[in-house]
Coordinates of C-alpha atoms and ligand atoms in Angstrom, one line a residue:
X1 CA -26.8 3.7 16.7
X2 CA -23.3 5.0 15.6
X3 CA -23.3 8.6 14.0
X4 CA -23.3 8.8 10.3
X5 CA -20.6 11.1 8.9
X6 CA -20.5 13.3 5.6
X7 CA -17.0 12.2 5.4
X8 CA -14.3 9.8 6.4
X9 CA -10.5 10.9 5.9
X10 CA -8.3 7.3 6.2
X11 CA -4.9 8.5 7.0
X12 CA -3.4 11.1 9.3
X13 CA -0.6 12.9 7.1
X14 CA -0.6 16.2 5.2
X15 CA -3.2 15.1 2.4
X16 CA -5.2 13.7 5.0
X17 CA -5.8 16.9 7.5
X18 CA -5.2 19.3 3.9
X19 CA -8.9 17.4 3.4
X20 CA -10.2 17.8 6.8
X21 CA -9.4 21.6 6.6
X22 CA -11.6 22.0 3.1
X23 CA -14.1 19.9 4.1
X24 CA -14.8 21.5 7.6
X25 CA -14.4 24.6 6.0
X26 CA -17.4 23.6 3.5
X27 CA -19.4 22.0 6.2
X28 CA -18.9 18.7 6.1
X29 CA -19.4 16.3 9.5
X30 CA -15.8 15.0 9.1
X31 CA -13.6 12.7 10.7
X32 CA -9.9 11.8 10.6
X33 CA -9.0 8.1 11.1
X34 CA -5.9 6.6 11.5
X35 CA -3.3 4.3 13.7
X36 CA 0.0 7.2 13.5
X37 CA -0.5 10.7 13.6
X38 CA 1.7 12.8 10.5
X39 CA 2.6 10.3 7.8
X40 CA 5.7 10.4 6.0
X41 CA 5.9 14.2 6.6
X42 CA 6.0 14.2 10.6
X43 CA 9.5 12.0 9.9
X44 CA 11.1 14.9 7.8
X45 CA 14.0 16.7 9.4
X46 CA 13.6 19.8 7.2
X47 CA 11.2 20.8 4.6
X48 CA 12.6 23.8 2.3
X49 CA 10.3 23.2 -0.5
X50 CA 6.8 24.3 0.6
X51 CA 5.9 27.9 -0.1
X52 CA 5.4 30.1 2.5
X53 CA 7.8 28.2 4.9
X54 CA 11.6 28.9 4.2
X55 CA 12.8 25.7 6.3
X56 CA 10.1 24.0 8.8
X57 CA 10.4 20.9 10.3
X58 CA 7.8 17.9 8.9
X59 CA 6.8 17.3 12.4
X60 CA 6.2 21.1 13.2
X61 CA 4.3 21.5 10.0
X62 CA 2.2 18.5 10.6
X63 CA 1.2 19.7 13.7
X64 CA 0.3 23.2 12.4
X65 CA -2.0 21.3 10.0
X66 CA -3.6 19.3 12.8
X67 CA -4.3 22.2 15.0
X68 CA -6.0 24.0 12.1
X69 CA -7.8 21.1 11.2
X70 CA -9.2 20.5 14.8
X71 CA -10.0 24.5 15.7
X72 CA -12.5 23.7 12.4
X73 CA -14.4 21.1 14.7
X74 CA -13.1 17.7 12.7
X75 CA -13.2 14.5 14.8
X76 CA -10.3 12.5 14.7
X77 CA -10.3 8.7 16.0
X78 CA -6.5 7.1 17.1
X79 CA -7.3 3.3 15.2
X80 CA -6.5 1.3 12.2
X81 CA -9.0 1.2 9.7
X82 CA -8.9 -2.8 8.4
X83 CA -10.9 -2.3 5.7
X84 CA -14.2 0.1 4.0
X85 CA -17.3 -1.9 3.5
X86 CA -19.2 -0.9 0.6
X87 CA -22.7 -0.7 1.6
X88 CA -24.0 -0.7 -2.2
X89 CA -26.9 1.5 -3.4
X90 CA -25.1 4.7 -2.8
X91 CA -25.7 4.1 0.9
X92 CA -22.3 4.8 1.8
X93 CA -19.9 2.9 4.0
X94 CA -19.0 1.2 7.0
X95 CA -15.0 1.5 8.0
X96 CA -14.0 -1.2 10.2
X97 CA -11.4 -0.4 13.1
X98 CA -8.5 -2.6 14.5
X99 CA -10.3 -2.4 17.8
X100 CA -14.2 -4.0 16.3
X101 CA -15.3 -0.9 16.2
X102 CA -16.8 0.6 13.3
X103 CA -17.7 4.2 11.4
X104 CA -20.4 5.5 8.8
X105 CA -19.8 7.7 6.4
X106 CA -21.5 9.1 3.1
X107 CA -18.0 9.0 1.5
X108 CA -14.7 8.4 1.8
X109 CA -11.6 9.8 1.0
X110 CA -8.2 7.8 1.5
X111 CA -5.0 9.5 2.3
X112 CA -3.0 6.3 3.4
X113 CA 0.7 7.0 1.6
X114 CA 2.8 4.4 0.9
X115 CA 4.6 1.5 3.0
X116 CA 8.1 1.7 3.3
X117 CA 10.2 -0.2 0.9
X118 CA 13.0 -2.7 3.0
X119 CA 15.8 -4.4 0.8
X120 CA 15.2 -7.7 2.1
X121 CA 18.4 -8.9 2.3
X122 CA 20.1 -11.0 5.1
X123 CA 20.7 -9.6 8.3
X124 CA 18.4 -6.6 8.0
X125 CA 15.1 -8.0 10.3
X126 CA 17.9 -9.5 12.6
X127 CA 19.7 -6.7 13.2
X128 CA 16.3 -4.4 13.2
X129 CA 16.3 -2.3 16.2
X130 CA 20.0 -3.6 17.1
X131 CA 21.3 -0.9 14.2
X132 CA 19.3 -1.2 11.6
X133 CA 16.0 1.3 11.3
X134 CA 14.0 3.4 9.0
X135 CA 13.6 6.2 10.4
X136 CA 16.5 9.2 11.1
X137 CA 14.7 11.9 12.6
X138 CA 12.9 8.9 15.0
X139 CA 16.0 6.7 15.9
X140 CA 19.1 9.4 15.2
X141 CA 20.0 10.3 19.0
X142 CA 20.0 6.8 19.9
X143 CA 23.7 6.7 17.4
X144 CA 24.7 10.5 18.9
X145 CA 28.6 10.8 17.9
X146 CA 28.8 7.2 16.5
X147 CA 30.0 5.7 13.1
X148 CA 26.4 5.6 10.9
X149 CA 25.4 4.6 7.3
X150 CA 22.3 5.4 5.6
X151 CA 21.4 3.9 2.7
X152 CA 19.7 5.3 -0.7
X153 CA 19.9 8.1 -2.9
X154 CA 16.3 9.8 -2.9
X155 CA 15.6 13.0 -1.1
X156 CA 14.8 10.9 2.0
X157 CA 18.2 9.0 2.1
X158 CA 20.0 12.7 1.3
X159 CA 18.2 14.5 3.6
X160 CA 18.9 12.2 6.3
X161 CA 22.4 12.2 6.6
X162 CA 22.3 15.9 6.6
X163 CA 20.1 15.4 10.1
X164 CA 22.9 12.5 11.3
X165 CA 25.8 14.3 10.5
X166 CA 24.4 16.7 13.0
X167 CA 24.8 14.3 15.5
X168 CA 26.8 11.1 14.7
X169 CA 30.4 11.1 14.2
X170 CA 30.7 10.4 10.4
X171 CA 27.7 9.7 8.2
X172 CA 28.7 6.9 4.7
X173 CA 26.1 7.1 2.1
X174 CA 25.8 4.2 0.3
X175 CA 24.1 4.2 -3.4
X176 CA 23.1 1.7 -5.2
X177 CA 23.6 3.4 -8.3
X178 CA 26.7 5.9 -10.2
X179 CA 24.3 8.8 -9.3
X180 CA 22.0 10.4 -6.9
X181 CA 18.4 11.0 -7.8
X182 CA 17.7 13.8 -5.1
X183 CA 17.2 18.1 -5.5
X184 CA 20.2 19.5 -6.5
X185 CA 20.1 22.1 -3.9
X186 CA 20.0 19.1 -1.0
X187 CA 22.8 17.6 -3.4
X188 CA 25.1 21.0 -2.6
X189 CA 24.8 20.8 1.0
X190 CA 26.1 17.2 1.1
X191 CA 28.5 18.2 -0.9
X192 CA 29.8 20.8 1.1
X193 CA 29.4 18.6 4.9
X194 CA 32.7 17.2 5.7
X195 CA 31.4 15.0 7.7
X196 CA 29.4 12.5 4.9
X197 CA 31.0 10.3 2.3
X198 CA 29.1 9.5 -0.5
X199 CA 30.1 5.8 -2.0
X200 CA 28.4 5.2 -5.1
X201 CA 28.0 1.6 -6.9
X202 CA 27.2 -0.1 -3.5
X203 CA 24.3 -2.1 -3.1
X204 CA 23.6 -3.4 0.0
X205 CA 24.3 -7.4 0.7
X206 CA 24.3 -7.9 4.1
X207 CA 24.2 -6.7 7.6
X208 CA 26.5 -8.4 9.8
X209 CA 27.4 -8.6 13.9
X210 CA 26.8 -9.5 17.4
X211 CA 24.4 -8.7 19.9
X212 CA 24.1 -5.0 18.0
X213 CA 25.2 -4.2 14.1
X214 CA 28.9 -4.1 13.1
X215 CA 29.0 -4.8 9.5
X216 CA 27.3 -3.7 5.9
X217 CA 28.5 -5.7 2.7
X218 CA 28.2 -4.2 -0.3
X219 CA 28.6 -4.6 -3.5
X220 CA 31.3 -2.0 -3.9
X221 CA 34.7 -3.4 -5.0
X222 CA 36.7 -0.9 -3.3
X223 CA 34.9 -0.5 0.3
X224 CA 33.3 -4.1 0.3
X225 CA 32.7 -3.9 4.5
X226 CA 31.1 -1.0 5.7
X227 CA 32.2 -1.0 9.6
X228 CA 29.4 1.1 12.1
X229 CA 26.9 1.0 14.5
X230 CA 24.0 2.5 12.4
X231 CA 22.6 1.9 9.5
X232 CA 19.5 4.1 7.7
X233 CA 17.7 2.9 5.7
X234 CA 15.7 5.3 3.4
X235 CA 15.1 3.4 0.0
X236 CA 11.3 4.9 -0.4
X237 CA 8.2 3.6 -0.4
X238 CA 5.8 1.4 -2.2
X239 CA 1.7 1.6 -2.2
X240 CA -0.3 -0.6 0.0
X241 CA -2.2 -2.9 -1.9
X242 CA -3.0 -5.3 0.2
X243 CA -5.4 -2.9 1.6
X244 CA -7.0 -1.0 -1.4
X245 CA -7.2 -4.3 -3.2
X246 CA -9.7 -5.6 -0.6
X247 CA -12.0 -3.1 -1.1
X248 CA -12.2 -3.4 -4.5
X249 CA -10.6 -0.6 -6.1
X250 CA -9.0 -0.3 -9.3
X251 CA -5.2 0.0 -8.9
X252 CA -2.4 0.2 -11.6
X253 CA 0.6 -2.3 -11.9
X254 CA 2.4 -1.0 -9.5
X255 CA -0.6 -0.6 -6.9
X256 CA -0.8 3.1 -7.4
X257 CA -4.7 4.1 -6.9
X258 CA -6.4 5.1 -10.4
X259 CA -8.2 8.3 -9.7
X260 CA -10.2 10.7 -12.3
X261 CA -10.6 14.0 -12.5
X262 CA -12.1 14.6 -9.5
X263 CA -9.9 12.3 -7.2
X264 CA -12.6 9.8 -7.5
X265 CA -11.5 6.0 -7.3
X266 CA -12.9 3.0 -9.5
X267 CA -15.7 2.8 -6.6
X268 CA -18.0 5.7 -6.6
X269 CA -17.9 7.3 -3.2
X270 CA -14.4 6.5 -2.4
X271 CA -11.9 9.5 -3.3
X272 CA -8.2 9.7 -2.8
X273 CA -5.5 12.0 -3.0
X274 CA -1.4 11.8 -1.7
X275 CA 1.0 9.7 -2.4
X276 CA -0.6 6.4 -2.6
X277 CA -2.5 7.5 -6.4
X278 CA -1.6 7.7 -9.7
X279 CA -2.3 12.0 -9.8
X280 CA 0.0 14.6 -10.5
X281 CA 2.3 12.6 -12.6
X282 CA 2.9 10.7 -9.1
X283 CA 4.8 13.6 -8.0
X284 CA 4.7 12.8 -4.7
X285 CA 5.0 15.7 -2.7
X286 CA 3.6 18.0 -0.3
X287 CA 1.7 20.4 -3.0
X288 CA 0.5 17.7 -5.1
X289 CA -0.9 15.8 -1.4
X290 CA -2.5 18.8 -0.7
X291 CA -3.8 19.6 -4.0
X292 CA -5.4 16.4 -4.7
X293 CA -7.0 16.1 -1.6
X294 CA -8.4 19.5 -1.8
X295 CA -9.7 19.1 -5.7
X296 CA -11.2 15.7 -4.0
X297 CA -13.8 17.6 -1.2
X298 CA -14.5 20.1 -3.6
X299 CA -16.0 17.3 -5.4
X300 CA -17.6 15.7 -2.6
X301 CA -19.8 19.3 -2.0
X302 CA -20.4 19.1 -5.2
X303 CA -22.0 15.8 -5.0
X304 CA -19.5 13.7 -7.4
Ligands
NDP1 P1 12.8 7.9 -4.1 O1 12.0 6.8 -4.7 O2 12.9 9.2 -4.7 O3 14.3 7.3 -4.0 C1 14.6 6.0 -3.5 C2 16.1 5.9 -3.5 O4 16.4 4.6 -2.9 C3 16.7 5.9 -4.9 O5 18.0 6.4 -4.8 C4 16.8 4.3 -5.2 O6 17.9 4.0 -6.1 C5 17.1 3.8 -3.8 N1 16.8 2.4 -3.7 C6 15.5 1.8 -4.0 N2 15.6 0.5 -3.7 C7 16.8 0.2 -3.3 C8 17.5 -0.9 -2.9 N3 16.9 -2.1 -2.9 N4 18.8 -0.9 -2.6 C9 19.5 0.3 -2.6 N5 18.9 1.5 -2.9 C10 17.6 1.4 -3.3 O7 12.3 7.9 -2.6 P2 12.5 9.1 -1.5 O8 11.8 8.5 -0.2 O9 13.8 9.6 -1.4 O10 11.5 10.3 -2.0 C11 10.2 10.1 -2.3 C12 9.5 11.4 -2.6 O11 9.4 12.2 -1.4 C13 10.2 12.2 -3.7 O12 9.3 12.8 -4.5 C14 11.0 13.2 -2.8 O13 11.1 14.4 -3.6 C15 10.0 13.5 -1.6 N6 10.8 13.8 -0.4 C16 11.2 15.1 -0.2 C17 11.9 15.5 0.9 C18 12.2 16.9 1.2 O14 12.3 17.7 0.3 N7 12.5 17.3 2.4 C19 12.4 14.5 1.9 C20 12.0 13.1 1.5 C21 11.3 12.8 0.4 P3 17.8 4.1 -7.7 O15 18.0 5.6 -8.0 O16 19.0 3.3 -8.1 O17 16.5 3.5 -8.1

């Protein structure tokens, strides 16, 4: 007979342990499920915006987070949760794992983020791993003192050629747009690295080469071909609602989670707090994460 929890976390980034820290901490049997450890924050080269840290790295503050979490006595289980079975009756729930196994738990709070967002154009699943990747702070060293592009003009796209121009030979940041939506202050330092030229009004086409990447076409007039060995792609992501749709909860048009006041989703048990919701004016950062996942087990003790 498999152990019944008081609560199952989905997802192992900052909202995720953020909730296993309140709920151990209010004495809750809880567990942490997930298949990759530190979500979108264990990928971010500096973070410079959450109080109390000047500059931290995501992965150093993700791993902070876990080891608080775990000193509470939280479980955590390495696996993909495929989907939460609603038991009906106020029962609770059965999470089924990628490997047939599966867990009980009274409730249920999901922290699963967002999917990353591809451009879908030609070229870019060919030249995947021969170039083309998502991830700076993963894949940087492997393009150490080359030619690199990364493309996007978020926070994530901005941040990231700050980290490559640390260690490639000349960072192009190509925007889709006439303007960058990131923090001004991350918008200073780029302006000041002499190693990064921004080219606005390109919009990716195509990636182009051999056996590895050579080319980027954009739409740019001036600088159609974009000639290097890398190319970063860091458009943002989009919610998963393949998976929230299966179990049965309520999500908006653009497959954000509907929450209430209490973090509680469309199906009573089920909370949910990060990235992946429609709380805190999707503000989707580290505070809000936090927040919501915190205002979500306080709500759980309280037997919402
Ligand atoms: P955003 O949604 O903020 O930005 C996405 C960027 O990608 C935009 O510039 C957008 O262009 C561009 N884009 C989207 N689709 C395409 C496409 N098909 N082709 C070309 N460009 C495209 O995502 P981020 O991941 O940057 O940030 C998400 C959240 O995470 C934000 O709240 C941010 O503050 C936070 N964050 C904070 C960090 C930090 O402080 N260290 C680091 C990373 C993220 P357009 O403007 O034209 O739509």
């Amino acid at each position: 007979m498999n152990e019944t929890y008081d609560l199952a976390i989905v997802g192992m980034g900052f909202a995720g342990y953020t909730g296993g820290i309140y709920a151990a901490r209010y004495g809750l049997k809880t567990v942490i499920i997930g298949d990759v450890f530190g979500g979108q924050t264990a990928e971010a080269h500096i973070i410079g915006n959450y109080p109390g840290f000047e500059e931290i790295t995501g992965m150093e503050l993700m791993q902070r987070v876990q080891a608080q979490t775990l000193k509470l006595g939280v479980t955590e289980i390495y696996e993909r949760v495929n989907h939460v079975k609603v038991h009906g009756n106020d029962t609770g729930f059965e999470l089924e794992l990628a490997n047939g196994k599966t867990v009980t738990t009274k409730k249920v709070l999901l922290t699963i983020g967002m999917n990353r967002r591809k451009l879908n154009v030609p070229g870019e699943s060919e030249f995947y791993g021969k170039g083309v990747t998502y991830c700076a702070t993963c894949d940087g060293y492997f393009f150490k003192g080359k030619d690199v592009a990364v493309i996007g003009g978020g926070d994530s796209a901005v941040t990231a050629a700050l980290y490559l121009a640390d260690i490639c030979n000349s960072v192009q940041l190509l925007v889709r747009s006439d303007q960058l939506r990131a923090e001004q202050y991350w918008i200073n330092k780029l302006e000041q690295n002499k190693k990064i030229t921004v080219r606005f009004n390109s919009g990716i086409e195509k990636f182009t080469g051999g056996e590895t990447l050579e080319t980027i076409h954009t739409t740019n007039t001036e600088n159609p071909e974009i000639h290097v060995s890398g190319a970063f792609i860091e458009i943002g992501h989009a919610p998963n609602k393949t998976f929230t749709e299966a179990i049965g909860i309520t999500t908006d048009e653009h497959g954000f989670i509907i929450v209430d006041k209490n973090q509680q989703t469309s199906q009573k048990g089920i909370f949910a707090a990060g990235d992946s919701t429609n709380a805190s004016n999707k503000f989707a950062q580290l505070l809000t994460a936090a927040s919501e996942a915190a205002i979500a087990v306080e709500a759980i003790t309280k037997g919402e």
